[in-house]
Coordinates of C-alpha atoms and ligand atoms in Angstrom, one line a residue:
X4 CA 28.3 23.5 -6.9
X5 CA 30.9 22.4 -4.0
X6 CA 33.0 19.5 -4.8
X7 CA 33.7 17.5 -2.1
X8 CA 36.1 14.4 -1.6
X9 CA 34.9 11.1 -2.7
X10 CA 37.3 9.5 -0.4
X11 CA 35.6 11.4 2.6
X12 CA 34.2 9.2 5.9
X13 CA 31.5 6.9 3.9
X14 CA 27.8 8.2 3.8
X15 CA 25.8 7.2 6.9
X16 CA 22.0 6.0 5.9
X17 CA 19.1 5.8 7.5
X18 CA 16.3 3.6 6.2
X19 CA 12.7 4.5 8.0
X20 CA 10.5 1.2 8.1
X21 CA 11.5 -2.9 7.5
X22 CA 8.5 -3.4 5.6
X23 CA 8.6 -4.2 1.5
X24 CA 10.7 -1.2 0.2
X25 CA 12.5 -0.6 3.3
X26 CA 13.7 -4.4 3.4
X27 CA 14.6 -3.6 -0.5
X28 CA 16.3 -0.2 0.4
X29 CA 18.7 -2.1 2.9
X30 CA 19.9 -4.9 0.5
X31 CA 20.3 -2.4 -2.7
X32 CA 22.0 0.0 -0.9
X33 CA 24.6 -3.0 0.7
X34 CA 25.0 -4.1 -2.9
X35 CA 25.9 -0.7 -4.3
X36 CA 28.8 -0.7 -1.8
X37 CA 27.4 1.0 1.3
X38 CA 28.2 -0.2 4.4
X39 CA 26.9 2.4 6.9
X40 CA 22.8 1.4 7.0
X41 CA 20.2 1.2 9.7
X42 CA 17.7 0.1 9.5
X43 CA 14.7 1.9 12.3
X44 CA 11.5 -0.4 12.2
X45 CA 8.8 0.8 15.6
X46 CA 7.4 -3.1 15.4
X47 CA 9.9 -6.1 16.6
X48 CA 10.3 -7.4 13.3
X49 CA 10.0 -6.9 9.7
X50 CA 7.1 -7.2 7.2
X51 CA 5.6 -4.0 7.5
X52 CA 1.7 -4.0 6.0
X53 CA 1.9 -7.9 5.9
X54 CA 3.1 -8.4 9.6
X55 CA 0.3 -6.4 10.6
X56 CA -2.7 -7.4 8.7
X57 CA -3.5 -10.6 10.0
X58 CA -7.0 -11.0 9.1
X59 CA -8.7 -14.3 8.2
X60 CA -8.8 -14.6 4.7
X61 CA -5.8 -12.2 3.9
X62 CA -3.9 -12.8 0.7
X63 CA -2.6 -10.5 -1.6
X64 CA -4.8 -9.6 -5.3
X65 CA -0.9 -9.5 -7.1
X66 CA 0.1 -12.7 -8.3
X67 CA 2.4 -13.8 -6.0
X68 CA 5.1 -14.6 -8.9
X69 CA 4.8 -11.0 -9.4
X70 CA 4.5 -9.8 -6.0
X71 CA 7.9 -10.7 -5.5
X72 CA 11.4 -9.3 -5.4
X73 CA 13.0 -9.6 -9.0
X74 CA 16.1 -10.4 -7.2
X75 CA 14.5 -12.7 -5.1
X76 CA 12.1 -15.4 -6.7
X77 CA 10.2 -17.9 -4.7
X78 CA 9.3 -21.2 -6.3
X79 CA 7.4 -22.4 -3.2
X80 CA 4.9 -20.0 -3.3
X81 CA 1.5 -22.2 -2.6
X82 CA -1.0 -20.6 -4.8
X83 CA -1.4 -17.8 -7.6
X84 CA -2.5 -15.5 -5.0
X85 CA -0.7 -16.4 -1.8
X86 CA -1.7 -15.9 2.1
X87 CA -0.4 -13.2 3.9
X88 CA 0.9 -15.3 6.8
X89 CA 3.2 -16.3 3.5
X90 CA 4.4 -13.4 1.8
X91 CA 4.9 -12.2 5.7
X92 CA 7.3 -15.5 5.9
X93 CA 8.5 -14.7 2.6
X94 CA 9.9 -10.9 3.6
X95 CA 10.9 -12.0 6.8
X96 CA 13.1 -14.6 4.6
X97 CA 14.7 -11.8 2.4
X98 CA 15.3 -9.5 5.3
X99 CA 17.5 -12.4 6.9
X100 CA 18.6 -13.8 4.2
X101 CA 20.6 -10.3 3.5
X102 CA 21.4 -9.5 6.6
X103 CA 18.9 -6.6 7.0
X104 CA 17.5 -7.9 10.5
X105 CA 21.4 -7.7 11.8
X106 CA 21.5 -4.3 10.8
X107 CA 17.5 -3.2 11.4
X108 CA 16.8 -1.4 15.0
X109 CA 13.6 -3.2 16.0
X110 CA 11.2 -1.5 18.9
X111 CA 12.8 1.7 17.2
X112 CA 10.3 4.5 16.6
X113 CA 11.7 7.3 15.4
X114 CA 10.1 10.8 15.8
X115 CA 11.9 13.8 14.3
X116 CA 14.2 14.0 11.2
X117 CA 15.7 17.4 11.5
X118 CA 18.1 18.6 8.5
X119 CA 20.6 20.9 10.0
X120 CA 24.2 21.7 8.9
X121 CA 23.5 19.2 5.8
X122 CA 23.0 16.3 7.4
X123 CA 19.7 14.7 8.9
X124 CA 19.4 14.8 12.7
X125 CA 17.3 11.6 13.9
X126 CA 15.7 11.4 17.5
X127 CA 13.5 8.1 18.2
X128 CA 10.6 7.6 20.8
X129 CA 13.4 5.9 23.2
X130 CA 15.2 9.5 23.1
X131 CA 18.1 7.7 21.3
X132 CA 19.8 9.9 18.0
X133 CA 21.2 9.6 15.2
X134 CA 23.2 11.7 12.4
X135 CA 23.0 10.2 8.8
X136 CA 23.3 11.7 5.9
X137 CA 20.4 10.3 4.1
X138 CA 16.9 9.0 4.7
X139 CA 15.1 6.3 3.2
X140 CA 11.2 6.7 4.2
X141 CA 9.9 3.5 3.3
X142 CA 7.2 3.6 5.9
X143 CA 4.4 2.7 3.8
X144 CA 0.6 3.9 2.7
X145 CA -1.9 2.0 4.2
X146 CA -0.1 1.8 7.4
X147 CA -2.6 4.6 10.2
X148 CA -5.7 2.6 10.4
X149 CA -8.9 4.9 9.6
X150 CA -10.7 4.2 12.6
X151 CA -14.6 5.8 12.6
X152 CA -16.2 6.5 15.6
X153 CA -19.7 5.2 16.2
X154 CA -22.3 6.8 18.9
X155 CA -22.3 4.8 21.9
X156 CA -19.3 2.7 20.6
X157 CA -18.1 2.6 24.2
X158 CA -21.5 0.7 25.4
X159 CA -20.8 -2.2 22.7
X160 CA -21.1 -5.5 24.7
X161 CA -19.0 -8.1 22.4
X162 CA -15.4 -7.1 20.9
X163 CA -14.8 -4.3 18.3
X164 CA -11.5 -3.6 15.9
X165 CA -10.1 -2.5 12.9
X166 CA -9.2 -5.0 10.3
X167 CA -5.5 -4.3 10.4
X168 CA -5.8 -5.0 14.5
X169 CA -7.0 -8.4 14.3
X170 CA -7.7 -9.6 17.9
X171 CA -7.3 -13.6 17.3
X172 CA -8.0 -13.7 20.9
X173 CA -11.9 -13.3 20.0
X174 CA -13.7 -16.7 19.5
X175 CA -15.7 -16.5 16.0
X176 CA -17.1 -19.9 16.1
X177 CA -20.5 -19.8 16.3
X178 CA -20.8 -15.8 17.3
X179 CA -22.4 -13.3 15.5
X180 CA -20.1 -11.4 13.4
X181 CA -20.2 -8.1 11.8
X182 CA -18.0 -6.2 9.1
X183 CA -18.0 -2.6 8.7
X184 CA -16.7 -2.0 4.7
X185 CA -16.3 -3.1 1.3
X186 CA -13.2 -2.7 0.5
X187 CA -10.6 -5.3 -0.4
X188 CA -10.1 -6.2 3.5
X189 CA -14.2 -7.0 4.1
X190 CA -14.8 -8.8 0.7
X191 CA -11.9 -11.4 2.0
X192 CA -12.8 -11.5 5.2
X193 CA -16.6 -12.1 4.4
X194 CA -15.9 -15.4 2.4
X195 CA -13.2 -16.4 5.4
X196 CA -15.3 -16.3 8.6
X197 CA -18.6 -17.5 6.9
X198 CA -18.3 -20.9 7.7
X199 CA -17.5 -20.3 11.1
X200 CA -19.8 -18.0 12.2
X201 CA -23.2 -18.1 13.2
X202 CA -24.1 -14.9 11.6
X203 CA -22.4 -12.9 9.1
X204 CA -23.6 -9.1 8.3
X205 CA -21.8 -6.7 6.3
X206 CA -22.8 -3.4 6.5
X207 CA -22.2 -1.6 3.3
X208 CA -21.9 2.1 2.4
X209 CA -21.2 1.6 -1.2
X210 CA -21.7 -1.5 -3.2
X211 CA -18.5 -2.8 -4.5
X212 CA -17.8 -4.1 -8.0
X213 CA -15.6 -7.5 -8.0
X214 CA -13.7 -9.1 -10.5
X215 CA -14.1 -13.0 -10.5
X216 CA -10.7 -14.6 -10.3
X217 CA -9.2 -18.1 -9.4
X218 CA -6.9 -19.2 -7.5
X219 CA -5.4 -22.6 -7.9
X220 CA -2.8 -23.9 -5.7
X221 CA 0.5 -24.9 -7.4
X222 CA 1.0 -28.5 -6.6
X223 CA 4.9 -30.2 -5.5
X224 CA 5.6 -30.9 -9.4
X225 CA 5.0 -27.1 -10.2
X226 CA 6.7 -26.1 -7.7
X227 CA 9.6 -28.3 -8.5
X228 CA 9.9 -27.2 -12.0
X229 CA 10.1 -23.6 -10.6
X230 CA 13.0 -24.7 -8.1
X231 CA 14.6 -26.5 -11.2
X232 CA 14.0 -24.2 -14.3
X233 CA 14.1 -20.8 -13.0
X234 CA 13.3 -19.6 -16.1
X235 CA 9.4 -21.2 -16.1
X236 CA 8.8 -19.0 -13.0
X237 CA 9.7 -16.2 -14.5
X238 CA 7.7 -16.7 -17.7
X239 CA 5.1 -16.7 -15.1
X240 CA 6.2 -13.6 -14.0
X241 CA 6.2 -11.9 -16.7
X242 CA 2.7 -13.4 -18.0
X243 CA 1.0 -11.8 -14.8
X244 CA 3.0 -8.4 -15.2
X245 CA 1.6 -7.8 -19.2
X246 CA -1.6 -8.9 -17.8
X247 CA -1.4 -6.8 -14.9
X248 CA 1.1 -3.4 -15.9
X249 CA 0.2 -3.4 -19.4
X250 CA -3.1 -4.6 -19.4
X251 CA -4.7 -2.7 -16.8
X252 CA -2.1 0.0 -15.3
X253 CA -0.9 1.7 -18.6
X254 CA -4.7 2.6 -19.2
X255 CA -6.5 3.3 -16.0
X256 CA -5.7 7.1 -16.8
X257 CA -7.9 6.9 -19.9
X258 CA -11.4 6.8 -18.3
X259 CA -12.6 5.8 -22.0
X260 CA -10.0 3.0 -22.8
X261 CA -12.5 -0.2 -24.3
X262 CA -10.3 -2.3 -21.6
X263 CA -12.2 -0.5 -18.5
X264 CA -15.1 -0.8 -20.5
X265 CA -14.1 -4.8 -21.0
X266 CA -13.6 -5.1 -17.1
X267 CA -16.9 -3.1 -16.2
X268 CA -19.0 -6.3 -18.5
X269 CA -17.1 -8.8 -16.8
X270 CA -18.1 -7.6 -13.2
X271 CA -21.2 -6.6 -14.5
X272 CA -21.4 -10.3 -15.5
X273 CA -20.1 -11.8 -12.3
X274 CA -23.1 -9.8 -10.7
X275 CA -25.6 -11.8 -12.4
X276 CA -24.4 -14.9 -10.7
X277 CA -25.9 -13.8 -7.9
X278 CA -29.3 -15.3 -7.9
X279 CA -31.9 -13.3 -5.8
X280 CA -32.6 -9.9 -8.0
X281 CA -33.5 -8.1 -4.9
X282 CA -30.3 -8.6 -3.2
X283 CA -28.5 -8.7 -6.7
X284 CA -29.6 -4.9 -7.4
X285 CA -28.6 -4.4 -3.6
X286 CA -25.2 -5.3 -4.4
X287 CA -25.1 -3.6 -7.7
X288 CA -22.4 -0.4 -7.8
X289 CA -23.9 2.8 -9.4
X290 CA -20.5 3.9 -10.5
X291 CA -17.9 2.5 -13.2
X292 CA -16.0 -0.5 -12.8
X293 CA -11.9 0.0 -11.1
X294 CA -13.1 3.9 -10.6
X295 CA -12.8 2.8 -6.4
X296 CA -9.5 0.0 -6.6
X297 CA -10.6 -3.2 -8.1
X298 CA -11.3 -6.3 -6.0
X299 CA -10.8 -9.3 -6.8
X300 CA -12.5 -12.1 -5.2
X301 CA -13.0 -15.9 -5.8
X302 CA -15.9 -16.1 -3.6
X303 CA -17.6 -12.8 -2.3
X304 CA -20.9 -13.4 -4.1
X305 CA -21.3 -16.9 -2.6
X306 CA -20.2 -16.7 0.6
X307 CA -22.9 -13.2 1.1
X308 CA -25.5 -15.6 -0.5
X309 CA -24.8 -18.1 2.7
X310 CA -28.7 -18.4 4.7
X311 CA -26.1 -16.9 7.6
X312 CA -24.7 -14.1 5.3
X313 CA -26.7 -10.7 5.8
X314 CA -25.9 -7.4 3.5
X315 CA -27.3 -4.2 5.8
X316 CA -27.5 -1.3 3.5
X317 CA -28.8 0.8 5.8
X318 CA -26.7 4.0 7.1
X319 CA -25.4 2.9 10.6
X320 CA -27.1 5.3 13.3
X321 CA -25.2 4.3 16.4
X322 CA -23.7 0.9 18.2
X323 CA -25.3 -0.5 21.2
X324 CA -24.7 -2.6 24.1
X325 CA -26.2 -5.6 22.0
X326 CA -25.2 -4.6 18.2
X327 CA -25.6 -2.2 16.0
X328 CA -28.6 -0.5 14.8
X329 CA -29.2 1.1 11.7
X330 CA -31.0 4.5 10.7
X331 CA -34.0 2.6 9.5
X332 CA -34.3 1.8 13.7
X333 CA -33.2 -1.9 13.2
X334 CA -31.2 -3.5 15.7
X335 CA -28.1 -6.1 14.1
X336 CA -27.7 -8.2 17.0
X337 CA -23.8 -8.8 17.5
X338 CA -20.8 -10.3 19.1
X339 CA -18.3 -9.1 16.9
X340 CA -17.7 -5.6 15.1
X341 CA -15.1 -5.5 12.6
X342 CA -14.1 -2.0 11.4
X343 CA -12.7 -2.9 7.8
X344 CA -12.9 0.8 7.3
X345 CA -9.4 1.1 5.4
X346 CA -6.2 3.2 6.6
X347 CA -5.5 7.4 6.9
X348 CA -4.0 7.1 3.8
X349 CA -2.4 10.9 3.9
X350 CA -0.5 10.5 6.4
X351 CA 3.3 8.9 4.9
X352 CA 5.9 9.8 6.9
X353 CA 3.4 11.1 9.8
X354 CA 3.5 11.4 12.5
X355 CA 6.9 11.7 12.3
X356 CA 8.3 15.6 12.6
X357 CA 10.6 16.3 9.5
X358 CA 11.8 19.4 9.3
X359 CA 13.9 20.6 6.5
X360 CA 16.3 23.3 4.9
X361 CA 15.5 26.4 6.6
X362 CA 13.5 25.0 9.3
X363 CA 10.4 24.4 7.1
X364 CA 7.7 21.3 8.7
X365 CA 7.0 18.6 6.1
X366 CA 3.0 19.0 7.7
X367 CA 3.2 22.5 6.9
X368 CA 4.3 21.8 3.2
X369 CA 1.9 19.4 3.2
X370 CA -0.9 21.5 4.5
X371 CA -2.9 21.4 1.3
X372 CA -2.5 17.7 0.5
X373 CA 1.0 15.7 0.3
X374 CA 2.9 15.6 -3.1
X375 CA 6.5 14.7 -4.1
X376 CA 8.2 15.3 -7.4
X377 CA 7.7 11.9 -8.8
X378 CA 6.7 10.3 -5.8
X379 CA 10.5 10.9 -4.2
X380 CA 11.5 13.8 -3.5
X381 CA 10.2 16.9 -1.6
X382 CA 12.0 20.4 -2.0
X383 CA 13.7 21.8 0.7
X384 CA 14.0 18.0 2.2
X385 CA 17.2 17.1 0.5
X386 CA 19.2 13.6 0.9
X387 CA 15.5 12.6 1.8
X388 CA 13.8 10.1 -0.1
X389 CA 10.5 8.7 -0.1
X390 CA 9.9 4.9 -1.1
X391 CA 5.9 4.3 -2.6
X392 CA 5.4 7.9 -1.9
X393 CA 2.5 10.8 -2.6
X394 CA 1.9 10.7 -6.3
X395 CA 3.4 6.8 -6.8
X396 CA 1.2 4.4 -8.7
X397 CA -0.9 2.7 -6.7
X398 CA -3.5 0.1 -8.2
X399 CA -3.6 -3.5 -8.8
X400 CA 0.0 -4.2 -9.7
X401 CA 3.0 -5.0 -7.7
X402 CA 4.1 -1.8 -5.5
X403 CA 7.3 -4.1 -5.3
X404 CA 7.9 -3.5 -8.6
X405 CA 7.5 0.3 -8.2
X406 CA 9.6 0.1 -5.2
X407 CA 12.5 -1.4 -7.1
X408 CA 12.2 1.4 -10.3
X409 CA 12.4 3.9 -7.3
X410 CA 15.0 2.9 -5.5
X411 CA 16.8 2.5 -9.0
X412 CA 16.3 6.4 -9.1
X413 CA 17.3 7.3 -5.9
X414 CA 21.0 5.6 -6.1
X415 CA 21.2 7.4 -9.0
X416 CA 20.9 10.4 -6.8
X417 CA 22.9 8.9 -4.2
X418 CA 25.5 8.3 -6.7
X419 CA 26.5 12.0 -7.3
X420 CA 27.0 12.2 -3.2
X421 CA 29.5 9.4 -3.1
X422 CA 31.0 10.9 -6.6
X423 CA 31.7 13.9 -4.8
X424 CA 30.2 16.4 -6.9
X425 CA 27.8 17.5 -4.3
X426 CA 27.1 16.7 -1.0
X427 CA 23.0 17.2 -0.8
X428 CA 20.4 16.7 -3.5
X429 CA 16.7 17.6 -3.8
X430 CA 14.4 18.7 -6.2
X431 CA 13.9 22.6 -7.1
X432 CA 10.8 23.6 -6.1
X433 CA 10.3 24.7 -10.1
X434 CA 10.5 21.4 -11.1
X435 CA 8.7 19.8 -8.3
X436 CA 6.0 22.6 -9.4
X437 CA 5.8 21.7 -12.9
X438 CA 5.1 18.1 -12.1
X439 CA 2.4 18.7 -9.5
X440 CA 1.2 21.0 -12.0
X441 CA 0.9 18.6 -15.0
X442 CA -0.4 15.6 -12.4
X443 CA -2.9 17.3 -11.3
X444 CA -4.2 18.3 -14.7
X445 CA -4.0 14.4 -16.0
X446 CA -5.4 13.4 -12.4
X447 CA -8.8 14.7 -13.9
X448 CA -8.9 12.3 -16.8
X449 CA -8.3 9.5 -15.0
X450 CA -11.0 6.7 -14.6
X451 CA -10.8 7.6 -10.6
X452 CA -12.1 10.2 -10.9
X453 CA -15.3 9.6 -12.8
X454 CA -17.4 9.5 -9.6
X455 CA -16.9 7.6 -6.9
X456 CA -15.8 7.6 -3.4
X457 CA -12.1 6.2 -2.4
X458 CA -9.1 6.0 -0.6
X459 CA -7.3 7.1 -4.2
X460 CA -8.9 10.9 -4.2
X461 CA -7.3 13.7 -1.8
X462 CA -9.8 16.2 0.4
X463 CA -10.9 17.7 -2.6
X464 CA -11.9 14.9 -4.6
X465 CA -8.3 14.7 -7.3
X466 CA -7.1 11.8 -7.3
X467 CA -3.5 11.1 -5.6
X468 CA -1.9 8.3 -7.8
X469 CA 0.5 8.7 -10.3
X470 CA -1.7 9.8 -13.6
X471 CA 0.1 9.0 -16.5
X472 CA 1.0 5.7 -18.3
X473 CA 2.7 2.8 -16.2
X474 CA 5.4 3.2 -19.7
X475 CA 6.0 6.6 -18.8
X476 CA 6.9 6.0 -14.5
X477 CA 9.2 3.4 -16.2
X478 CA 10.9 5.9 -18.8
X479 CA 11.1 8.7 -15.8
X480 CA 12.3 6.0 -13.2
X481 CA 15.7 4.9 -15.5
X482 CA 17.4 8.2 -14.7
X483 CA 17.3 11.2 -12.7
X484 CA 16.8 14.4 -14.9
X485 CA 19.5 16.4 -12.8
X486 CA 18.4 19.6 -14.5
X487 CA 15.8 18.9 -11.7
X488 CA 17.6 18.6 -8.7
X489 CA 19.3 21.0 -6.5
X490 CA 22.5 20.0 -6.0
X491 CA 24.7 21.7 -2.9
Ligands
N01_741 O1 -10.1 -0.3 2.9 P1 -10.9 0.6 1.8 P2 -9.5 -1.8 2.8 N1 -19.2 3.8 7.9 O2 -10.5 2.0 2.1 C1 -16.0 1.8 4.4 C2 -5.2 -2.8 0.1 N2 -5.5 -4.1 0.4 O3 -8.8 -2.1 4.0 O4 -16.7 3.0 0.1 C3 -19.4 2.8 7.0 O5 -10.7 0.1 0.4 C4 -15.8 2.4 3.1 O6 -17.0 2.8 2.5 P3 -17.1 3.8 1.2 C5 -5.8 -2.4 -1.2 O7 -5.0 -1.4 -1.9 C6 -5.2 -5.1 -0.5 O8 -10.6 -2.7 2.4 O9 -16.1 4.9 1.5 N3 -18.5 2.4 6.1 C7 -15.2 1.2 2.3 O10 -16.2 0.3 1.9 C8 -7.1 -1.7 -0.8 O11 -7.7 -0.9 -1.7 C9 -5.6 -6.3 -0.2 O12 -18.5 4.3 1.2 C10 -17.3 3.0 6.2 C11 -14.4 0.5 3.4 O13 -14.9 1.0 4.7 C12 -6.5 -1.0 0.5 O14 -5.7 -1.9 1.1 C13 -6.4 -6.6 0.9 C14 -17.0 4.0 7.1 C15 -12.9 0.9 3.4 O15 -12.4 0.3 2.2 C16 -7.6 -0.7 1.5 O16 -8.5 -1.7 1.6 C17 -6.7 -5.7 1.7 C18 -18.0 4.4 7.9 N4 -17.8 5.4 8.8 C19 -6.3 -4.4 1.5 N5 -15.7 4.4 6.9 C20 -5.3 -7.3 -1.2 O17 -4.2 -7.4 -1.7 C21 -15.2 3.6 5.9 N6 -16.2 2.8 5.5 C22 -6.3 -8.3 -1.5

């Protein structure tokens, strides 16, 4: 292993995306001492998935005490489950509050990260380059909106987009409004443009199960208390995270675990509050509980009862100049289409061109699915680190919290750079092939993949998220095993 100088010109880092983990990449990297950081964000500012899912209705299903920073706490958070206009404000916050915006690249897009001579050539849209010696991806999951394409789309007559392209130019107020999807975008937008509307109809695919939750609003004394006793708010904290990591993440891998079981009766319960049987069965999954992601909703059921509120489970044939109209020959009259049709969730760092040791293409690595050694690293790409990457855990917890264990990891990898006792590290593709072996074989266990369709499986049906114990990410994410890592 070459030893290099510790006192050598200070490493150079490039952070890819000013959304959660790249805002968190920025300030951790500051605080362990590095100066050199940019920050290259393509929108013209910060918030990644939160700036740009504007939605009516949007909030986030984390407790917002949890879906926090740990370093940075908000007492003002308004309710248990916060807006997204919010936790938008709250990032931007953090992000200036640290200094990242002074040192984040806005309108920056970059397109090719190119490893040559040990170091990582970068070249943006704007045909600007860079030469760093590491990259940060932190350019999110459900980032590439999945956009389907409907016969005769281009003959609709009224306005048509995808959730995460909200056009708030488009009146809703008394127009006829209709939602493509069930997934956690439609079932908040349903209950959030009911009341305006004049007509409401989802058109469902699959039937959706929901978990009844509530969501108070904390009032000024609440949030008081929080301001003055720091230490309530993170009590509250740390209730939401056993309730959330322990008591639903460490067992979604065991499809048989009596907790699934626990939260299939309690959707299964929530169902029966709705009151017709006919549109009660419509509405009725025929698949287990959190198999798809869980949603959560306050008031789904209530808002589809609405006299305006119309469920279409009927396949959609084709859109028309007045609506849409379903297989069954029905026409939907409409003046809106929403497409809450979820995001091209494969995709990470793409469309971005990395190209690593020996000229090999990330897409051609890729080929057969995307997969890092513990969600971070990808042989053959040293000094290149993904944040919330293929293989992270992804479910109803707070990928903040993931974030911040892997980030942990990586300036642990970092570290033996700046110590001088190498001047690139990656995994080996042996150990990168004895994880994907082993995930893939407890990927089968797991409760997603007892049969359903979702956004968690890959093109062959295996699920994608991380499929061992939330415990066991933690224990992996404390320290590097360096045995595992190719250091040059
Ligand atoms: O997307 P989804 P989402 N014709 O992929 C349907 C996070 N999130 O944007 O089930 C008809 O879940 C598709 O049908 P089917 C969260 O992680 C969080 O709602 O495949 N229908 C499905 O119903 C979430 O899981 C929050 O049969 C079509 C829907 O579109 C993730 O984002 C809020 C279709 C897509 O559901 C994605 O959620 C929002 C077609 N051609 C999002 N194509 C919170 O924190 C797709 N569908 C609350």
């Amino acid at each position: 292993m070459q030893q290099t100088d510790p006192r050598d010109p200070p490493l150079r880092f490039a952070v890819i995306g000013a959304g959660m983990a790249g805002i968190l990449a920025a300030i951790k990297l500051r605080e362990a001492g590095h100066e050199d950081v940019v920050v290259y964000e393509k929108a013209d500012r910060p918030g990644g998935t939160w700036r740009e899912n504007t939605y009516p209705g949007i909030a986030c299903d984390v407790p917002s005490h949890l879906y926090s920073y740990s370093f940075a706490p908000n007492p003002d958070w308004s309710h248990r489950f916060s807006p997204g206009a919010e936790i938008q404000a709250y990032f931007e916050g953090v992000a200036e509050r640290h200094g990242i915006d002074r040192i984040t690249r806005f309108g920056t897009e970059i397109v090719r990260c190119r490893f040559d001579e040990g170091r990582w050539q970068l070249e943006a849209q704007d045909g600007s380059t860079d030469t760093v010696d590491f990259v940060i991806a932190a350019t999110g999951v459900l980032h590439h909106p999945a956009v389907p394409h409907f016969e005769g789309e281009a003959d609709f007559g009224g306005a048509l987009f995808h959730s995460a392209r909200w056009d708030h130019d488009v009146e809703l107020e008394g127009r006829r409004v209709g939602v493509v999807g069930t997934g956690s975008s439609a079932i908040q937008i349903i209950p959030a443009v009911v009341d305006q509307a004049a007509e409401v109809t989802l058109f469902q695919r699959t039937a959706q199960w929901i978990t009844p939750v509530e969501n108070p609003a904390y009032d000024e004394a609440e949030r008081r208390a929080f301001r003055e006793t720091p230490e309530a708010m993170q009590a509250v904290r740390d209730t939401a995270s056993r309730a959330f990591v322990d008591g639903f993440a460490n067992v979604l891998i065991d499809a048989e675990s009596p907790v699934l079981a626990a939260i299939h009766q309690t959707c299964e319960a929530y169902l029966e509050t709705v009151a017709d049987p006919e549109l009660r069965e419509r509405l009725r999954p025929d698949y287990r509980a959190t198999c798809k992601r869980l949603v959560l909703s306050p008031n789904f059921y209530e808002a589809i009862q609405r006299p305006n509120a119309h469920l279409v489970t009927e396949d959609i044939a084709r859109v028309e100049r007045e609506g849409v109209r379903t297989k069954d020959g029905v026409l939907h009259p409409l003046d809106v289409l929403v497409l809450a049709t979820g995001f091209r969730v494969d995709r990470f760092v793409r469309p971005m061109q990395v190209t690593g040791r020996g000229g090999v293409a990330l897409d051609r690595v890729w080929e057969d699915g995307p997969f890092a050694y513990l969600a971070i690293s990808v042989p053959d790409f040293p000094n290149f680190f993904l944040l919330n990457g293929p293989n992270s855990p992804v479910g109803n917890f707070s990928l903040i919290d993931v974030a911040e264990m892997q980030f942990g990891y990586v300036l642990s990898l970092i570290e033996e750079v700046r110590a001088g006792r190498c001047r690139n590290v990656g995994v080996s593709h042996e150990a990168a092939a004895r994880f994907d072996a082993e995930r893939r074989e407890a990927a089968a266990n797991t409760i997603w993949a007892s049969g359903c369709r979702s956004w968690y499986l890959d093109a062959k049906g295996l699920p994608t998220a991380w499929p061992f114990t939330f415990d066991r990410f933690r224990d992996e994410m404390r320290a590097p095993r360096l045995e595992d890592f190719e250091r040059a």
